[in-house]
Short mmCIF file of C-alpha atoms in Angstrom, two decimals:
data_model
loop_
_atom_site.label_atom_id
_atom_site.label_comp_id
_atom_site.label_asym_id
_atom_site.label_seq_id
_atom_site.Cartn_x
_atom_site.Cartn_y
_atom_site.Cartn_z
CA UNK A 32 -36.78 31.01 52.12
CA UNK A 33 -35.93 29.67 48.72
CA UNK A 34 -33.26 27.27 48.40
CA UNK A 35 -33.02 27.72 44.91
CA UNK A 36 -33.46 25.06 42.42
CA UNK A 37 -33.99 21.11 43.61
CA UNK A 38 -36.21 17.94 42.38
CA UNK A 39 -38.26 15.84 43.69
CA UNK A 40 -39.04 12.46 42.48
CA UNK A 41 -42.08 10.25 42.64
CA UNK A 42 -42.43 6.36 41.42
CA UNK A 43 -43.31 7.33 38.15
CA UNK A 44 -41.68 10.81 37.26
CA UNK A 45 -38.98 13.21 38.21
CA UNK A 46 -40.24 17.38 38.39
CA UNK A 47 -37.11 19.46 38.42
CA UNK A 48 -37.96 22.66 39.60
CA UNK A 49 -35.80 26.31 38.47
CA UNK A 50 -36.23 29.29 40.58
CA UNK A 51 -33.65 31.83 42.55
CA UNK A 52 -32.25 31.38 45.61
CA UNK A 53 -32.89 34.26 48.40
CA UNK A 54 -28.77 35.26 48.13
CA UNK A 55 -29.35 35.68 44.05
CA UNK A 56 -32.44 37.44 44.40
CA UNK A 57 -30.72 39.92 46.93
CA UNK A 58 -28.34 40.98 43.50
CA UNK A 59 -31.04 42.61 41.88
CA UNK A 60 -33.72 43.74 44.31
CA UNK A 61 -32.65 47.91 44.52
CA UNK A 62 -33.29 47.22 40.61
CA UNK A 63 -36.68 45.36 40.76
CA UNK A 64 -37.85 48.20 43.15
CA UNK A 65 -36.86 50.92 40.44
CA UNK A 66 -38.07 49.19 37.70
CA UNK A 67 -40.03 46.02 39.28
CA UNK A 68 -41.85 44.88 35.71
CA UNK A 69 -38.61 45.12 33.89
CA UNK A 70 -36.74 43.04 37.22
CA UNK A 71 -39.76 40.48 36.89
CA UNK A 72 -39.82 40.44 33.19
CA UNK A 73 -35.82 39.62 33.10
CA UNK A 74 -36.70 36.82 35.94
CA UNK A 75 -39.37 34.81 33.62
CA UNK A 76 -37.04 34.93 30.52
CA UNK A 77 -33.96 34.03 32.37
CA UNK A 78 -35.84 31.17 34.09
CA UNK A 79 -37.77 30.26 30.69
CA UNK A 80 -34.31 29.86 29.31
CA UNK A 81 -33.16 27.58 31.75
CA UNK A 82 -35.62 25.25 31.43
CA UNK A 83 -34.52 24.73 27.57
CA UNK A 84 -31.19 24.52 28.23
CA UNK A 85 -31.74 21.63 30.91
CA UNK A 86 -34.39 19.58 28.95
CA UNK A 87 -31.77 19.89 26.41
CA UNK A 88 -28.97 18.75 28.05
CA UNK A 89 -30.78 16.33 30.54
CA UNK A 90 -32.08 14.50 27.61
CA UNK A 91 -28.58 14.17 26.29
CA UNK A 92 -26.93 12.64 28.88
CA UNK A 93 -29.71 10.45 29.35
CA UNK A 94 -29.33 9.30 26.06
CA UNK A 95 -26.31 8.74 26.35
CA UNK A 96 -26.03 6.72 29.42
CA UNK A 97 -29.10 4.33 28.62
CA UNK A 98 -28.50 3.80 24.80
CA UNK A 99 -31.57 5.84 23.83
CA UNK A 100 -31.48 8.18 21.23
CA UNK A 101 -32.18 11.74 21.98
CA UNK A 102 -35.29 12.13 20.47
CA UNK A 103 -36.92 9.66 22.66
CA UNK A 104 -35.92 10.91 25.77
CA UNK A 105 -36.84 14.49 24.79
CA UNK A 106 -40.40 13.21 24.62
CA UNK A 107 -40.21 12.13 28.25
CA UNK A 108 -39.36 15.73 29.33
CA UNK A 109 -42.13 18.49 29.24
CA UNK A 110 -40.86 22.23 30.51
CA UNK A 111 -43.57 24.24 32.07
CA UNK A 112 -42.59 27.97 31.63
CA UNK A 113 -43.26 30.68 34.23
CA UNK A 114 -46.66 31.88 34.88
CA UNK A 115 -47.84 35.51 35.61
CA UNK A 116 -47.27 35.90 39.34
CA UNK A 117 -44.64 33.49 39.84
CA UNK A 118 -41.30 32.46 40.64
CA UNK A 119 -41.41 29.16 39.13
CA UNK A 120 -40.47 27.31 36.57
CA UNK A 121 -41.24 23.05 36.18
CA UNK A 122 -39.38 20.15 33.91
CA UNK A 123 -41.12 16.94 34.67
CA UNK A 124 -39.25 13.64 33.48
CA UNK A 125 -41.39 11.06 32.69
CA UNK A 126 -39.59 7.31 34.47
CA UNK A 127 -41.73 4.85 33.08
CA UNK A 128 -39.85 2.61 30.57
CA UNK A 129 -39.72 3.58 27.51
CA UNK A 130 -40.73 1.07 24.14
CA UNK A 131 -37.52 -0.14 22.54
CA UNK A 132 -39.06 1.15 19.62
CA UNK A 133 -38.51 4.46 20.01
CA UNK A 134 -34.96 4.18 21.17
CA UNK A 135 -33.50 4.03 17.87
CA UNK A 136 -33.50 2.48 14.40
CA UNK A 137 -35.51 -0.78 14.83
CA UNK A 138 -34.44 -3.25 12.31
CA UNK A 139 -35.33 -7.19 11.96
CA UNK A 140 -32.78 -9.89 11.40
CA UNK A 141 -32.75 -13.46 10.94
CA UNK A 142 -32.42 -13.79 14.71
CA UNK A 143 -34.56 -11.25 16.15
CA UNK A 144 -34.76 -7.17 16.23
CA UNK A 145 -31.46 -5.24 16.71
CA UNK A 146 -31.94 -1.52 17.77
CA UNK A 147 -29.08 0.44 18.88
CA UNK A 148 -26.67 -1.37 21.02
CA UNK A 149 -29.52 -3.86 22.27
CA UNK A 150 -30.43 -7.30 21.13
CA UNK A 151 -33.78 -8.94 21.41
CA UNK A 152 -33.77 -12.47 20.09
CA UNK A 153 -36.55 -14.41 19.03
CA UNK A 154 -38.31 -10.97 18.55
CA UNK A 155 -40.36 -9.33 16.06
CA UNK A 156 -40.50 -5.84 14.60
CA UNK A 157 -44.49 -5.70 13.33
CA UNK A 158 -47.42 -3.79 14.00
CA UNK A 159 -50.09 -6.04 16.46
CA UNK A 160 -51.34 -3.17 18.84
CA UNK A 161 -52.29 0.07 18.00
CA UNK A 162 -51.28 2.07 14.60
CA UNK A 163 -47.72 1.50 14.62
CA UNK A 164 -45.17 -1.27 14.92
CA UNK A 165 -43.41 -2.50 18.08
CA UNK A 166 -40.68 -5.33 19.42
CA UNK A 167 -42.60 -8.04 20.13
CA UNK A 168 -41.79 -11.79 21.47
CA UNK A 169 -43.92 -14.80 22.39
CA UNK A 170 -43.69 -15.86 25.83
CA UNK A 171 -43.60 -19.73 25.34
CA UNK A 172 -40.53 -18.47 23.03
CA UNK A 173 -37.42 -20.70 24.56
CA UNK A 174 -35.40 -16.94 24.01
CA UNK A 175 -37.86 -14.62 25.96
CA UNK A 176 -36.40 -13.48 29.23
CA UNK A 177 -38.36 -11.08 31.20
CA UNK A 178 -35.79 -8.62 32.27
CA UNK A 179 -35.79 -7.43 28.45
CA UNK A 180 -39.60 -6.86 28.52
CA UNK A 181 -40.21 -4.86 31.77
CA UNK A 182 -43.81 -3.60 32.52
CA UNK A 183 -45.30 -6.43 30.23
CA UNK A 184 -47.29 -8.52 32.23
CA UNK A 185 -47.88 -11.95 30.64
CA UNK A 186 -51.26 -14.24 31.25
CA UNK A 187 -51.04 -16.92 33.71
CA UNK A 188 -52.17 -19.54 30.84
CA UNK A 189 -48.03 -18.71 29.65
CA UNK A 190 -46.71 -19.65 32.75
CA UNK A 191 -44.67 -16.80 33.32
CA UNK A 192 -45.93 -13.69 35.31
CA UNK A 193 -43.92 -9.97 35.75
CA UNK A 194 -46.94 -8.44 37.62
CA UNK A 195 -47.79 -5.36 35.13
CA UNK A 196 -49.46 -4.74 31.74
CA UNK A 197 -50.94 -6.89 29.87
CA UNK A 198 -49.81 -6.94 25.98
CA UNK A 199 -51.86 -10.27 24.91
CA UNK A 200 -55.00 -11.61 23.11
CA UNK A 201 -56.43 -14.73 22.72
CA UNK A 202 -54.22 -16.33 20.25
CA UNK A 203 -50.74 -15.78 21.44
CA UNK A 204 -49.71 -14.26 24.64
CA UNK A 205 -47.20 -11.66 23.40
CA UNK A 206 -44.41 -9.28 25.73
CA UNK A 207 -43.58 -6.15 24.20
CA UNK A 208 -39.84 -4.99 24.74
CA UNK A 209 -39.37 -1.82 26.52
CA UNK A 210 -36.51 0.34 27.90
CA UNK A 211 -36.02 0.91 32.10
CA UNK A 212 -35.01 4.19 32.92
CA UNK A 213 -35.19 4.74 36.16
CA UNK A 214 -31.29 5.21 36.32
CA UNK A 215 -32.12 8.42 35.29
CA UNK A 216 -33.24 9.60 39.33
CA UNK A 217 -29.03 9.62 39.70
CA UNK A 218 -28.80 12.28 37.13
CA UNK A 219 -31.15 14.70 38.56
CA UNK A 220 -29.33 16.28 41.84
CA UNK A 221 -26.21 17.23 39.64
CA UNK A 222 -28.56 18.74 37.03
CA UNK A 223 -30.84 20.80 39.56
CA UNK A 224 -27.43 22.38 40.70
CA UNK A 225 -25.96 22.48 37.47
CA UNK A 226 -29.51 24.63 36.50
CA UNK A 227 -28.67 27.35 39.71
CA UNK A 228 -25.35 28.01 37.78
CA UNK A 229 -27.12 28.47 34.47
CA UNK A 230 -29.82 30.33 36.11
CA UNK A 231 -27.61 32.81 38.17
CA UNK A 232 -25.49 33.23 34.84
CA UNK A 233 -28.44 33.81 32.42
CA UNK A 234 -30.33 36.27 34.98
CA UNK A 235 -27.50 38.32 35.35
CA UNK A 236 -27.39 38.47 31.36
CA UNK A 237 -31.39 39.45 31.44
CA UNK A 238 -30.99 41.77 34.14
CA UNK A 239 -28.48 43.83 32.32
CA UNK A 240 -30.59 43.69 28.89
CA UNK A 241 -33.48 45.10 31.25
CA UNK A 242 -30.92 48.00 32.89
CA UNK A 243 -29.71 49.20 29.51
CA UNK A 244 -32.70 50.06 28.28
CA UNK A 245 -33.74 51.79 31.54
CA UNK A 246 -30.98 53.55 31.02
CA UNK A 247 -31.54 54.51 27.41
CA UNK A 248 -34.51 55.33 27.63
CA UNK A 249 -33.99 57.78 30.38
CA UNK A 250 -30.55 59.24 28.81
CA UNK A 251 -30.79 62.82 28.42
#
């Protein structure tokens, strides 16, 4: 039986899926057995459409709630449309943190790197790793606390030690300042019932785009 749509989390990422419930499906199924490629056709757009709508809106309030800008949390959400044959539709939410960086307008001050609402002091805003530049501290810095840098692992020679990636090389050990979003996981059981709503609304819209041309068609 399908229960319409839900999500299901993991450690690292949050899959929403979109796809009818058994009562919604009962609406249309005299129709799909007329006209069953029209009925399935209006079933893959409707839940296609969905899926925008919620990475849209997802990634809004997101944004909003964390102090990222839109952009950045957009990048975290990949839709997987409907495929031939099925009844399903994916939007998986990437939960690893996200680099400060790419939360907004980065921009270096006397004290540190501002970027949004957040403040990371004794920081700097310069390309060390990789082709573009990120928020970067020392860790023997007297203003480097780890809960702004989470996921940066820093060598034991520093004294200090959060457990996960290294961002270092032999001259300075360096933290790079990222964004925790796993706050996010409360957002996704309002959205995944929020998306049946949408869902039942837009297939209803579909269905009677695919009826009145059955009916035109066949008129006369």
């Amino acid at each position: 039986m399908s229960i319409g749509s839900f999500y299901k989390t993991s450690a690292s990422s949050g899959p929403i899926t979109i796809q009818p419930s058994t009562a919604d499906l009962k609406a249309f199924t005299d129709f799909a057995q007329l006209v069953p490629k029209a009925a399935a056709n209006a079933q893959r757009r409707a839940i296609n459409k969905t899926l925008g709508w919620l990475r849209t809106h997802l990634a809004r309030e997101v944004g909003r709630k964390e102090g990222i800008a839109m952009r950045a949390v957009r990048q975290r959400l990949r839709a997987y449309s409907v495929k031939a044959g099925s009844t399903q539709g994916k939007l998986w939410f990437g939960l690893n943190p996200i680099e400060a960086s790419r939360t907004g307008r980065a921009r270096q001050t006397a004290s540190g790197v501002s970027v949004g609402r957040r403040r990371y002091k004794g920081a700097f805003y310069k390309k060390v790793y990789g082709n573009r530049p990120d928020i970067w501290i020392r860790t023997a810095s007297k203003q480097f606390n780890a809960r702004d840098y989470p996921e940066s692992d820093i060598s034991a020679a520093a004294g200090v030690s959060s457990g996960w990636i290294a961002e270092n090389d032999n001259r300075f050990p360096l933290a790079k300042a990222k964004v925790a979003i796993e706050d996010a996981r409360s957002l996704f059981d309002s959205w995944a019932r929020r998306a049946d709503e949408r869902l039942l609304l837009i297939l209803k819209q579909e269905l009677n785009f695919e009826l009145q041309k059955y009916l035109r068609r066949n008129a006369g």
